[in-house]
Short mmCIF file of C-alpha atoms (C1' of nucleotides) in Angstrom, two decimals:
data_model
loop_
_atom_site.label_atom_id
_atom_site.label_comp_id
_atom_site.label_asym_id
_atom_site.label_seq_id
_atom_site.Cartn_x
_atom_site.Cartn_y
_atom_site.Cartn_z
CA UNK A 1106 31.54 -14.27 -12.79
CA UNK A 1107 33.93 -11.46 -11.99
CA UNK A 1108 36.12 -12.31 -8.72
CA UNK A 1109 33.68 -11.85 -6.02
CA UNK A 1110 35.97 -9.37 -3.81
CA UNK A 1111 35.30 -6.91 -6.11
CA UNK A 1112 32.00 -6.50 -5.04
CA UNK A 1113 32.29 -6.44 -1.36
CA UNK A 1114 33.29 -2.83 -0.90
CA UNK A 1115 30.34 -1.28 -0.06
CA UNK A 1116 28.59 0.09 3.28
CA UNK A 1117 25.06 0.34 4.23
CA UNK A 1118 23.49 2.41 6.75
CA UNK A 1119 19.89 3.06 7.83
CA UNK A 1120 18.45 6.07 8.10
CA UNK A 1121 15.05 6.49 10.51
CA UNK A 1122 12.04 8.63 10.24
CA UNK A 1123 10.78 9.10 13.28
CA UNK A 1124 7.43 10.47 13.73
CA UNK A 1125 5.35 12.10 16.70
CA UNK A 1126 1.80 14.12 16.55
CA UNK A 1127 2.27 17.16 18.90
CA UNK A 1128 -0.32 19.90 19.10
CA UNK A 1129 -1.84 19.18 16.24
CA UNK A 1130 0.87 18.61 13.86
CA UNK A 1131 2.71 15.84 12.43
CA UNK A 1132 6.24 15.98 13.28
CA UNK A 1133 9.79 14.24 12.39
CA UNK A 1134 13.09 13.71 14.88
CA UNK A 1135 15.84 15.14 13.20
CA UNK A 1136 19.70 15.95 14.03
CA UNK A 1137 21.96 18.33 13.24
CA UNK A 1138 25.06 16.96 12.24
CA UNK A 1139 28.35 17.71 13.78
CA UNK A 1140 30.39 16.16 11.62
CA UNK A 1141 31.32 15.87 7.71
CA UNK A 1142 29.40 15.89 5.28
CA UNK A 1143 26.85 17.83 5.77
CA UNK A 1144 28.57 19.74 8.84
CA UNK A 1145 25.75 21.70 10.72
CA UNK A 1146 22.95 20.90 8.14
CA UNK A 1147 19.74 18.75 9.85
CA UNK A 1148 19.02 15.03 8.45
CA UNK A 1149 17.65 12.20 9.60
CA UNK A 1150 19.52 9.91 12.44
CA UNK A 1151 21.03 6.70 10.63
CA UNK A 1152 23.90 4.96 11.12
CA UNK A 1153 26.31 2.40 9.63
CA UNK A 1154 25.02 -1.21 9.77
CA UNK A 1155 27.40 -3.29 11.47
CA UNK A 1156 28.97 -6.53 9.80
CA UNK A 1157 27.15 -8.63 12.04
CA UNK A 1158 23.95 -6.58 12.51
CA UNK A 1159 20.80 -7.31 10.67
CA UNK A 1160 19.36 -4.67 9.00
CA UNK A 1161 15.82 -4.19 11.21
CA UNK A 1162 18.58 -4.28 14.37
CA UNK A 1163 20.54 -1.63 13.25
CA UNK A 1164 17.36 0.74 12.67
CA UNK A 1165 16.09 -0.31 16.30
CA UNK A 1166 19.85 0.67 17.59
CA UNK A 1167 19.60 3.76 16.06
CA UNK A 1168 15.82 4.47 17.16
CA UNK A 1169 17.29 3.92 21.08
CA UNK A 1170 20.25 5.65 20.81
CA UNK A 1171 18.04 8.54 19.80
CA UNK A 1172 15.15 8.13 21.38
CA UNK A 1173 15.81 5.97 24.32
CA UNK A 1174 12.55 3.76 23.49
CA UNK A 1175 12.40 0.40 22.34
CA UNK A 1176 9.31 -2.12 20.94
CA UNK A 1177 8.12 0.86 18.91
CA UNK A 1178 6.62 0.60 15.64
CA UNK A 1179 8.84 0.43 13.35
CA UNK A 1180 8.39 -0.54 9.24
CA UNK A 1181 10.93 -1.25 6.40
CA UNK A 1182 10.03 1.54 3.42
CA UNK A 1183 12.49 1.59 0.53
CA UNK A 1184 16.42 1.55 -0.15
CA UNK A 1185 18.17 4.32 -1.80
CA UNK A 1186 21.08 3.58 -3.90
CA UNK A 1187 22.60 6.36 -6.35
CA UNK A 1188 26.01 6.12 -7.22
CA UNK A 1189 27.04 9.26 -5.64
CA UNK A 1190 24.80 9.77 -2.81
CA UNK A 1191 27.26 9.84 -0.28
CA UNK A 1192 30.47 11.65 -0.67
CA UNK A 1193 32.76 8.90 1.17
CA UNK A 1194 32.11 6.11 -1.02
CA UNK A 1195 29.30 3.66 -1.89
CA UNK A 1196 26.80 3.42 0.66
CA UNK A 1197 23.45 2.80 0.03
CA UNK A 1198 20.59 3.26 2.94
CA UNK A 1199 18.12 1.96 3.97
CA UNK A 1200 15.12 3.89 4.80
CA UNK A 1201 12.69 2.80 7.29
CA UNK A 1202 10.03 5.14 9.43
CA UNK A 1203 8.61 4.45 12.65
CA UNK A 1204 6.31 6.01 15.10
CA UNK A 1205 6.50 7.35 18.92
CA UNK A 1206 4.46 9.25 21.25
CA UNK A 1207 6.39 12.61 21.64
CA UNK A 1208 5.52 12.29 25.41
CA UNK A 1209 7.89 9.33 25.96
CA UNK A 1210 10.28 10.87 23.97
CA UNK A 1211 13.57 11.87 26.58
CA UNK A 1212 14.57 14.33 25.14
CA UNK A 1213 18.16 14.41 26.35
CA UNK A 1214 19.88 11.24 24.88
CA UNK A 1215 23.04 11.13 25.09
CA UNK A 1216 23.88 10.88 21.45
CA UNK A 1217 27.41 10.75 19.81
CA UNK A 1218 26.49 11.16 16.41
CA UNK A 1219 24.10 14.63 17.02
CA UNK A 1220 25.13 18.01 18.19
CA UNK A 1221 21.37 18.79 18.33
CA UNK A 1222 18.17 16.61 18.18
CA UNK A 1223 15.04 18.50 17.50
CA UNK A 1224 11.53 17.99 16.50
CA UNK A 1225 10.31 19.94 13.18
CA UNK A 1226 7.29 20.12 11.49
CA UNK A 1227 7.05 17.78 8.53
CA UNK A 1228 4.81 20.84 6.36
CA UNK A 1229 7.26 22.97 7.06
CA UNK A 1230 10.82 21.60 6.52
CA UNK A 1231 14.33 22.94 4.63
CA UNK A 1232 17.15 21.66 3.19
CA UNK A 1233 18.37 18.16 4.98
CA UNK A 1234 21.61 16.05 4.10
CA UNK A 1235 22.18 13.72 1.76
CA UNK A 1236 18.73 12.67 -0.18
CA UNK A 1237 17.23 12.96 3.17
CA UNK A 1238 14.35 15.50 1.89
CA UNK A 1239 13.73 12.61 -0.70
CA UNK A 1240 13.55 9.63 1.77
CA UNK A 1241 11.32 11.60 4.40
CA UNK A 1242 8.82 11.93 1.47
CA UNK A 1243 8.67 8.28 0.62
CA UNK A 1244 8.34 7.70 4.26
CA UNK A 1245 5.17 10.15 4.89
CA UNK A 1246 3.69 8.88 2.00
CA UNK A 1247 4.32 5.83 3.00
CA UNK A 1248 2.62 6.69 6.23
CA UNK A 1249 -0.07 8.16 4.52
CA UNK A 1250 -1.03 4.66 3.27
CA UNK A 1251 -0.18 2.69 6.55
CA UNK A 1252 -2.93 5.03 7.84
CA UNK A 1253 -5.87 3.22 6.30
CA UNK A 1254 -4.63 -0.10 7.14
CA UNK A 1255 -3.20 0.12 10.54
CA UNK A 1256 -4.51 2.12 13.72
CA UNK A 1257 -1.57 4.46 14.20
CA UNK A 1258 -3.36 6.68 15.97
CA UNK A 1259 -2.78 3.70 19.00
CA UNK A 1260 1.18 4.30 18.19
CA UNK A 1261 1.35 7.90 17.99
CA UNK A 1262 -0.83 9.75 20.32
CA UNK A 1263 -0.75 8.99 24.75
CA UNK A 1264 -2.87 6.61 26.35
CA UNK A 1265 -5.28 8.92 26.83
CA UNK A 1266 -6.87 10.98 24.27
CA UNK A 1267 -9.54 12.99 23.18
CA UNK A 1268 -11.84 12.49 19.57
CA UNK A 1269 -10.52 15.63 18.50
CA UNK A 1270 -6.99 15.08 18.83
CA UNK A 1271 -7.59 11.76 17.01
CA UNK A 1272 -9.39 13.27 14.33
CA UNK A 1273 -6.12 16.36 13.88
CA UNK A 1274 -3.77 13.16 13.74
CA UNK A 1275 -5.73 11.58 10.73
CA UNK A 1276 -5.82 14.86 9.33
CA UNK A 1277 -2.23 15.52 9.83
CA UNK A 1278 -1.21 12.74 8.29
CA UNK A 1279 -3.66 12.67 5.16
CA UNK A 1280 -3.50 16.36 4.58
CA UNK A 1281 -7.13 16.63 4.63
CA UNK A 1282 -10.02 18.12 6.68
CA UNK A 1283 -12.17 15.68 7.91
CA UNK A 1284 -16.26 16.18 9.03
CA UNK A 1285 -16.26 15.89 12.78
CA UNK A 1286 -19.51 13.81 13.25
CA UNK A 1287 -18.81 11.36 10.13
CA UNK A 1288 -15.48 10.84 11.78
CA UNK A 1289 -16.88 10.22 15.39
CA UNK A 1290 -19.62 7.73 14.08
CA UNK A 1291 -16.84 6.15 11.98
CA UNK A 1292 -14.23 5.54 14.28
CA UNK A 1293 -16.78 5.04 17.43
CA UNK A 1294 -18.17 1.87 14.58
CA UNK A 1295 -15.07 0.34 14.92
CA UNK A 1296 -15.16 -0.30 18.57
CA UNK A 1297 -11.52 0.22 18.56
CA UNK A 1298 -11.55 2.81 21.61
CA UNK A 1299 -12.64 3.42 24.46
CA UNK A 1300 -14.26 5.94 27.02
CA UNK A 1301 -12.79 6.51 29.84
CA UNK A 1302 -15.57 8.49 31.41
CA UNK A 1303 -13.08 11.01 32.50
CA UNK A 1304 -12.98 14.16 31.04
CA UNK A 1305 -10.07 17.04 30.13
CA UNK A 1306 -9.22 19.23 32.81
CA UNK A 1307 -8.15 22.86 32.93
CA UNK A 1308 -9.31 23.68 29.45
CA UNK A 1309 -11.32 26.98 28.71
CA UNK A 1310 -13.81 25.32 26.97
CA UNK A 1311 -16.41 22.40 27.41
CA UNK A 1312 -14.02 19.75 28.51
CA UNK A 1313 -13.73 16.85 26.29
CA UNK A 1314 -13.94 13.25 27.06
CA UNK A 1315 -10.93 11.11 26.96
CA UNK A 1316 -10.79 7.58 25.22
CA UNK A 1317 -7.84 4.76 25.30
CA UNK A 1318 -7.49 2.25 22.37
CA UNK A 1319 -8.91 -1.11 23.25
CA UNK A 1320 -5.52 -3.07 23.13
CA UNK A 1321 -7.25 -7.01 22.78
CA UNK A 1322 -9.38 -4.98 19.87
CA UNK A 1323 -6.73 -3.68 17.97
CA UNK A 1324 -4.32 -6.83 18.79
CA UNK A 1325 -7.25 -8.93 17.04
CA UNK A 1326 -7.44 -6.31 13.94
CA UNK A 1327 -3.81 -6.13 13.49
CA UNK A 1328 -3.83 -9.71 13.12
CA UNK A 1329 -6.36 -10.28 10.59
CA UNK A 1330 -5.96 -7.64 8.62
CA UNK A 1331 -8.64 -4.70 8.11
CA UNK A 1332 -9.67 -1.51 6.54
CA UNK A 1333 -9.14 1.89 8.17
CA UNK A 1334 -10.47 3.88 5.52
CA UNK A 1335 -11.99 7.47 6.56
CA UNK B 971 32.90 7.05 14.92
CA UNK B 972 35.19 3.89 13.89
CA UNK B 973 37.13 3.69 10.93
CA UNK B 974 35.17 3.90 7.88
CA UNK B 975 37.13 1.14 5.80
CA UNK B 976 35.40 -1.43 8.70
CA UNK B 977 32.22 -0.57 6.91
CA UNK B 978 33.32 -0.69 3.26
CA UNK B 979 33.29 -4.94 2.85
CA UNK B 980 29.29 -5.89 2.28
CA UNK B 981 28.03 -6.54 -0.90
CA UNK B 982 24.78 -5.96 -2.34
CA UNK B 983 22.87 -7.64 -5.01
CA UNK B 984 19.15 -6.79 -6.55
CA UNK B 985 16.63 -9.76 -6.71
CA UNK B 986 13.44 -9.56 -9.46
CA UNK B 987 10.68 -11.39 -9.45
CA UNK B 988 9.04 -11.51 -12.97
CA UNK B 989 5.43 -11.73 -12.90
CA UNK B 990 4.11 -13.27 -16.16
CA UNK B 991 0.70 -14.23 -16.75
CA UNK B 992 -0.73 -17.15 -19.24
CA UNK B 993 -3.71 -19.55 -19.35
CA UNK B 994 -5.48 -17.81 -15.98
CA UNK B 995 -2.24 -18.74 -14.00
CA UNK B 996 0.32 -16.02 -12.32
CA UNK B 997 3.70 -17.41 -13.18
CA UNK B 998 6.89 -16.42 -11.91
CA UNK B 999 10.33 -16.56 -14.26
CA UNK B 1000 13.35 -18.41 -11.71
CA UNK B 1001 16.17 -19.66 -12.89
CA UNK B 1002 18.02 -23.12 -12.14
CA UNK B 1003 21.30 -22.02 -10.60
CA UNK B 1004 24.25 -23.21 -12.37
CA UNK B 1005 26.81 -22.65 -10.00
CA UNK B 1006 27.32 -22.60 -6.05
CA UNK B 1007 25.64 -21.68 -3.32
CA UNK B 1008 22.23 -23.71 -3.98
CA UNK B 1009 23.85 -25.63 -7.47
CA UNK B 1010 20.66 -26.69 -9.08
CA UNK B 1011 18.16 -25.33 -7.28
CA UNK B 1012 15.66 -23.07 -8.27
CA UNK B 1013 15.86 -19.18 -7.51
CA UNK B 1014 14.82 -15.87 -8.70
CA UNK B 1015 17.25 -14.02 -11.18
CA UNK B 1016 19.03 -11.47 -9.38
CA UNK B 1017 22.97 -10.37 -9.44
CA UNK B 1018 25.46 -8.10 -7.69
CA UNK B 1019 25.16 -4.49 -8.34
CA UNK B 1020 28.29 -2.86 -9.82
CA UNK B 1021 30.28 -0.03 -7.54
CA UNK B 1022 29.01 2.53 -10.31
CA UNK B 1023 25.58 1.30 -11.07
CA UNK B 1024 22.21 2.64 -9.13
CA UNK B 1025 19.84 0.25 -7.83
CA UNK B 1026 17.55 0.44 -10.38
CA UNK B 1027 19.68 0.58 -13.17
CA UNK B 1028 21.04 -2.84 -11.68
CA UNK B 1029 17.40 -4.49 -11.67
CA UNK B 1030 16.70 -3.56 -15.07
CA UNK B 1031 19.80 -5.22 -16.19
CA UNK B 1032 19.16 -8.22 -14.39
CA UNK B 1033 16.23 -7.68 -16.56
CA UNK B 1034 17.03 -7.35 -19.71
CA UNK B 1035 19.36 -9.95 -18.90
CA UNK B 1036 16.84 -12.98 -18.93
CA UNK B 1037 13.65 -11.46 -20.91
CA UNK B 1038 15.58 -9.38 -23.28
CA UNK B 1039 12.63 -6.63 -22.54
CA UNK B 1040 13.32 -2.94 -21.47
CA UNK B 1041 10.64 -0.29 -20.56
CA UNK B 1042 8.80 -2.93 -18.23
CA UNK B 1043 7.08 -2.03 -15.25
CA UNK B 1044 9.62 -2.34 -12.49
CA UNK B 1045 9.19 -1.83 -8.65
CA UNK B 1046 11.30 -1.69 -5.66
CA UNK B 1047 9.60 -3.72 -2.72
CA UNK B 1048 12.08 -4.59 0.36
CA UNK B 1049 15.48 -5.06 1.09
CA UNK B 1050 16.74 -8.14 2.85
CA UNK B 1051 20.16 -7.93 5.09
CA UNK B 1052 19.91 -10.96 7.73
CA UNK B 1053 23.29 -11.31 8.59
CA UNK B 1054 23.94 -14.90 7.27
CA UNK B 1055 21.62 -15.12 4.53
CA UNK B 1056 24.07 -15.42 1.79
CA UNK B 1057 27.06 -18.10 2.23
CA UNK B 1058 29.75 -15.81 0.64
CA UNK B 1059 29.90 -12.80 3.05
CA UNK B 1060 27.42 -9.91 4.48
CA UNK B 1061 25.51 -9.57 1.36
CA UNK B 1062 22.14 -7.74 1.34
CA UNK B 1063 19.53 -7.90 -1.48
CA UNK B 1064 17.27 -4.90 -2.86
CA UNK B 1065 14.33 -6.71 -4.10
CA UNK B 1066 11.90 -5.83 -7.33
CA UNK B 1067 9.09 -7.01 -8.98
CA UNK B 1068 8.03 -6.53 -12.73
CA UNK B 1069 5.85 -7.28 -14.61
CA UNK B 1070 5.82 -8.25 -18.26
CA UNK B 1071 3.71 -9.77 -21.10
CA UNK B 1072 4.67 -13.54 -21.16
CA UNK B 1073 4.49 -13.23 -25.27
CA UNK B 1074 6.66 -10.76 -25.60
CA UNK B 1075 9.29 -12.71 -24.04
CA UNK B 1076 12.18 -14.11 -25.63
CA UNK B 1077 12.76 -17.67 -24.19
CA UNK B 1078 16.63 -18.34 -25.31
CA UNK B 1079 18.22 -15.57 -24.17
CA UNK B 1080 21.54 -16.09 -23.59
CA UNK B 1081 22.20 -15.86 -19.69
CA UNK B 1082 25.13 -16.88 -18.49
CA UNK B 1083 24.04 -16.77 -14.90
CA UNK B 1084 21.37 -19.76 -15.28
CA UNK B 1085 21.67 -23.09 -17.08
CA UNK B 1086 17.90 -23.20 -17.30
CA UNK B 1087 14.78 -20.42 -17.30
CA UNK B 1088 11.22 -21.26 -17.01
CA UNK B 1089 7.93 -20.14 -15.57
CA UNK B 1090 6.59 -21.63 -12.53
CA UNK B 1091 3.22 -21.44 -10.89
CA UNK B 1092 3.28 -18.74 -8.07
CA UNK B 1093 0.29 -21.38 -6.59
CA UNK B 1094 2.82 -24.25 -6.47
CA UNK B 1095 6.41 -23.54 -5.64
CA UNK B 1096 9.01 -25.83 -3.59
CA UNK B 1097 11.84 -24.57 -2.01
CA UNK B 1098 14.06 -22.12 -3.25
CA UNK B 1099 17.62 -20.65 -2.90
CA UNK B 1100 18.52 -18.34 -0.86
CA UNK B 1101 15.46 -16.87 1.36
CA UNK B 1102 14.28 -16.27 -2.13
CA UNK B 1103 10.53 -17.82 -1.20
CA UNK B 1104 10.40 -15.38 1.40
CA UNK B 1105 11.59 -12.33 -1.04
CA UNK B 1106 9.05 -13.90 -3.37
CA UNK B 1107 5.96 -13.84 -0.54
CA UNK B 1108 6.92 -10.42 0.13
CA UNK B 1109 6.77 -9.54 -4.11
CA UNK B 1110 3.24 -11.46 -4.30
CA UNK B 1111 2.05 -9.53 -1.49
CA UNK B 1112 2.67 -6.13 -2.67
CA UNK B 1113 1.42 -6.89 -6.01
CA UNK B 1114 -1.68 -7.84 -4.72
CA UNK B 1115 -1.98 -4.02 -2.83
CA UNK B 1116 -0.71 -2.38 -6.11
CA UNK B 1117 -3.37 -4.27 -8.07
CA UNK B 1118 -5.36 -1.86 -6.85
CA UNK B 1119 -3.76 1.29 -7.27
CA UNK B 1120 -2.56 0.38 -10.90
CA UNK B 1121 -4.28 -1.10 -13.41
CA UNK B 1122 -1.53 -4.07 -13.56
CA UNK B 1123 -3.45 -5.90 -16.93
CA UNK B 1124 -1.88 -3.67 -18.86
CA UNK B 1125 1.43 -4.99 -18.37
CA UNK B 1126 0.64 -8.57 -18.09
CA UNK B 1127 -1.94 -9.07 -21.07
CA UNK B 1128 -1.12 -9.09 -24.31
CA UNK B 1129 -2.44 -6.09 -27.09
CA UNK B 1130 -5.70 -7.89 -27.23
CA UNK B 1131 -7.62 -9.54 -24.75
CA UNK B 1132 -10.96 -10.08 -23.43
CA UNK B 1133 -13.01 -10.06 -20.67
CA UNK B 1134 -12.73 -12.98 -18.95
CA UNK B 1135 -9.26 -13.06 -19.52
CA UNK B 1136 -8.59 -10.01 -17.57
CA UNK B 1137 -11.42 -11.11 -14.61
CA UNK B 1138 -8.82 -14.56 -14.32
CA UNK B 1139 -5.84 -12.19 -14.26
CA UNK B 1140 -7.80 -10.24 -11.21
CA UNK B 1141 -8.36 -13.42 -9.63
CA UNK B 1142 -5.13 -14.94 -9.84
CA UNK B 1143 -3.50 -12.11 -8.22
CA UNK B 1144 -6.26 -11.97 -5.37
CA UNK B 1145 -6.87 -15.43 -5.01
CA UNK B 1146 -10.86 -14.88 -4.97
CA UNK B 1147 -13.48 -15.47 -7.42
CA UNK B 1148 -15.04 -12.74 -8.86
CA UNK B 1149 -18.81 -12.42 -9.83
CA UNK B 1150 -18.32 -11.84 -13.79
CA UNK B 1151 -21.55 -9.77 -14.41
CA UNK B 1152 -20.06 -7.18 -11.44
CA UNK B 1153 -16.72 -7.75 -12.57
CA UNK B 1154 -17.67 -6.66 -16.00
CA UNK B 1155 -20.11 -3.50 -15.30
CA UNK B 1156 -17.04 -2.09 -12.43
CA UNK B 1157 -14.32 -2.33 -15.40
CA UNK B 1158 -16.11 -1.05 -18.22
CA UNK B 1159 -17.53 2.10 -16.04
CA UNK B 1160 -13.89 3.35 -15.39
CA UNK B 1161 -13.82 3.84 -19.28
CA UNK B 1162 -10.03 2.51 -19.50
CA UNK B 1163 -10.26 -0.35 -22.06
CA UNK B 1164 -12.17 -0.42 -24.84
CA UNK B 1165 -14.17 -2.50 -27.73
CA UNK B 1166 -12.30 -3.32 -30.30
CA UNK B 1167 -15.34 -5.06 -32.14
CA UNK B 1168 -13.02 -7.87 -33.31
CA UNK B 1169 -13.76 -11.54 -31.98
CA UNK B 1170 -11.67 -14.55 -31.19
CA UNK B 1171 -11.59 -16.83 -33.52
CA UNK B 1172 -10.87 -21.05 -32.94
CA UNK B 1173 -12.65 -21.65 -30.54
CA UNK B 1174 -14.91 -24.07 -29.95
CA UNK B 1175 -17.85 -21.77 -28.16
CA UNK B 1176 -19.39 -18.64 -28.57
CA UNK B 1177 -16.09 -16.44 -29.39
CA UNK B 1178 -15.31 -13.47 -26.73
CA UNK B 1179 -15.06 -10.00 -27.79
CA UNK B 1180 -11.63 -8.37 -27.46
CA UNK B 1181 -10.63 -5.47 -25.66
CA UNK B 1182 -7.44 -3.29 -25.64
CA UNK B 1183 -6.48 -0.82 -23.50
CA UNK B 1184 -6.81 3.07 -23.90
CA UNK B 1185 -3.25 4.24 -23.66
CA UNK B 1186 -4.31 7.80 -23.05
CA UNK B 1187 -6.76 7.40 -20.40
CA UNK B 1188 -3.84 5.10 -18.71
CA UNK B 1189 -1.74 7.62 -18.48
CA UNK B 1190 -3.90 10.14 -17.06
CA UNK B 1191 -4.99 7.67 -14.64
CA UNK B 1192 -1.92 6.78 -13.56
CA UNK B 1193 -0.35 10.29 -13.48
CA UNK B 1194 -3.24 11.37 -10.86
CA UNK B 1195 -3.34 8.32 -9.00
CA UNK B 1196 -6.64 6.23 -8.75
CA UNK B 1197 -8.80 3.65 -7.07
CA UNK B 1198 -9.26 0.50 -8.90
CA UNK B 1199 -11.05 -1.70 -6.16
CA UNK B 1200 -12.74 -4.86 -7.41
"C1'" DG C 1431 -22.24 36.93 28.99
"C1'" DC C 1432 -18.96 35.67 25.79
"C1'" DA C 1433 -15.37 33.01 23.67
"C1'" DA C 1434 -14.01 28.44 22.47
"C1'" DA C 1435 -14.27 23.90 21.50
"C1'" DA C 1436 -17.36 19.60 22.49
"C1'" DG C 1437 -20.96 16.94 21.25
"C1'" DT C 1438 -24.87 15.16 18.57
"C1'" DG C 1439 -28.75 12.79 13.84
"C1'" DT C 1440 -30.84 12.66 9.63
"C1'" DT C 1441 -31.15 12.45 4.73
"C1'" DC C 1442 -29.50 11.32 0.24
"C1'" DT C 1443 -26.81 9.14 -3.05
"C1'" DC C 1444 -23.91 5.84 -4.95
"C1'" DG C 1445 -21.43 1.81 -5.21
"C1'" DG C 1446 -21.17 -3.12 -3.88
"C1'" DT C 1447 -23.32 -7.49 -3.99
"C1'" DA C 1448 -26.30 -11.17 -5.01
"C1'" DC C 1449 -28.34 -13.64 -8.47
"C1'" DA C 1450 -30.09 -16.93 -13.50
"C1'" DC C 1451 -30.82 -17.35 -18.10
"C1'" DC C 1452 -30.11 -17.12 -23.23
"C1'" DC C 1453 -26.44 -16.91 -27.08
"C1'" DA C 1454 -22.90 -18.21 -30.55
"C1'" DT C 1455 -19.75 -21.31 -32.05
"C1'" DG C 1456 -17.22 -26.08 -33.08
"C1'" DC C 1457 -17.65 -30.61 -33.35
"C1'" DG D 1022 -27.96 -31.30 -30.86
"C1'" DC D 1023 -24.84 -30.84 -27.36
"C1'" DA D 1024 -20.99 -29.08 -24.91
"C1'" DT D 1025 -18.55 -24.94 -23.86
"C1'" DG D 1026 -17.78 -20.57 -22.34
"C1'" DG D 1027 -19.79 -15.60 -23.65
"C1'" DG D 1028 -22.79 -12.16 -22.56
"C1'" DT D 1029 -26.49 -9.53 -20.17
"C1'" DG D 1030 -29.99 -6.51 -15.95
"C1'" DT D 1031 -32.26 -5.71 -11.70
"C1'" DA D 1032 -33.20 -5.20 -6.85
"C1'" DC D 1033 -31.42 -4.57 -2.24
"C1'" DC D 1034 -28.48 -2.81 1.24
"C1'" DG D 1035 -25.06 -0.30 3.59
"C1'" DA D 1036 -21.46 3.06 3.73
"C1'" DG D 1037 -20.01 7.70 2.72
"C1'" DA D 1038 -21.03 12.58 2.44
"C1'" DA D 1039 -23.36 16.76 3.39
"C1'" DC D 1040 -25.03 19.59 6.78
"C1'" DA D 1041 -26.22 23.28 11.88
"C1'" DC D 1042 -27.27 23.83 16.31
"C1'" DT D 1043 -26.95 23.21 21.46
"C1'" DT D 1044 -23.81 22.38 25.54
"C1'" DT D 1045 -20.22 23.07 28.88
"C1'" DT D 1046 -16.54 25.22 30.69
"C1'" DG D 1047 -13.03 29.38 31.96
"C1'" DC D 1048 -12.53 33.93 32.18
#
DNA sequence: GCAAAAGTGTTCTCGGTACACCCATGC
DNA sequence: GCATGGGTGTACCGAGAACACTTTTGC
């Protein structure tokens, strides 16, 4: 074996994909740098991992630094390690994606590493930093999986929701349009929300009702395991 | 931001778990470590990635390395970074799985990194090195998702195989038992393996027909992206 | 009264599941 | 002839998919 300092020269850094459902649309946290590389150009928030910092720490640092939320959802999706990815040396990243409700979402961190911290749409994004367009797509398909096996509807929309917006977040995320009364009887068959015999207010429309997610219900289905399919 | 050089010291190292399959059992290859940390334990082949090699390129030298085999199916699963989980600094591990045909592997290859290969039972393991058992859950587990989504018996069998031989692959990986008249009528509906009107010969009952699988409708498969539920 | 979204059931089809007996070979 | 695994069909049930009209509110 080759002297074993010659290996540790390396960095690694995590880099987050946060998303949030606003209005309909699936959208990712991003920053605009304001430093090299990559001056003024928007990527993802990541930072270096820390000697002593375990990996899943250093992505929840960086989620509060940015986001000022902890005990978020938060998921390991895949490392990213070409040689010349980043222009200062070896570093390899990695990628993890997690999810928020854009409501508790403050939106005026006070964050060192951004000039700018903005919500875009994920259909509708440029040129990022780095490989950053190529790690947001393994994280939203990524996502797009999670979504049949987890509830994230319970992570990414308030506490108080209506069918509708439920049904907009599935299709957000799956990129599909979805029949309104298979998706009601489907996700009413789970038993995984609730009504809250309240309705909207202030609409110009038929108010809808508002559900919550049962939290002992979904607790129990997290645990064991289940099928989301829709 | 601090100096960069504080971040340039970690190491990182790829970890593959080779899947092998032979006489209905799921094996894994590990090697017997030959030199410190964990002398003469059991562990999964894996080594540090050189400052001008990508990720994967690293895992498929690791590789080619103990099987002698290229142009195996290869997947990235999870990276591990706990702070102290390597005895010789901050090193984090990028782990793989792949999955090869245990005939076409070369036993005596000359690896300098183990003093002993063999293939172990993924039912019965004891402890291994490193937090390889955990890096070796976390391999079984997302083989058992991508089973699946892939059809993984044409990695793991050999040119020619039959029926049964591919159910016991299925329920190795799933750990269930599968009903062999449903089994048989779900596999030969998706039209992706096909008679080869030849028989086994030797054996002391009623000889199985053998099977091989269509290359062509594979590919298309795969290339699309299908359902294989069982 | 009109625009806008909410809410609601039935039918059909297809795939999953359960289940038991005869067949071909080696010894 | 017997032990061993190979090979085959049918009936039932439940989930998914297609599909259109009435209701409630704000303006």
């Amino acid at each position: 074996m080759p002297v074993l300092d010659n290996f540790f020269k390396s960095a690694f850094t995590v880099d987050n994909v946060i998303f949030g459902f606003d209005d309909g649309d699936l959208k990712v946290l991003l920053i605009k740098r304001n430093e090299e590389p990559f001056y003024n150009l928007w990527g993802l928030p990541g930072y270096f991992v820390y000697q002593d910092e375990d990996l899943d720490d250093a992505a929840y640092r960086v989620l509060l630094e940015i986001t000022g939320l902890k005990n978020v959802y938060l998921e390991q999706v895949n490392t990213f390690g070409k040689v010349d990815r980043h222009p200062s040396g070896r570093v390899i990243t990695v990628a993890y994606f997690s999810l928020i409700k854009i409501g508790d979402y403050n939106q005026f961190q006070p964050a060192s590493i951004a000039e700018e911290i903005k919500w875009h749409s994920v259909s509708k994004l440029n040129e990022l930093a780095f490989d950053h367009n190529e790690i947001l797509q393994a994280c939203f398909n990524r996502l797009k999986r999670r979504v049949r096996s987890y509830p994230v509807g319970f992570e990414l929309l308030p506490p108080k929701f209506t069918l509708t917006e439920l049904q907009h977040l599935y299709e957000a995320i799956l990129e599909v349009n979805l029949d309104k009364r298979n998706f009601r009887k489907k996700i009413l068959s789970m038993n995984l929300i609730v009504d809250l015999k309240e309705s909207q207010e202030g609409v110009a429309h038929r108010p809808a009702r508002l559900y919550k997610f049962d939290k002992e219900k979904y607790e129990a289905f997290t645990a064991e395991g289940f099928n989301f399919e829709l």
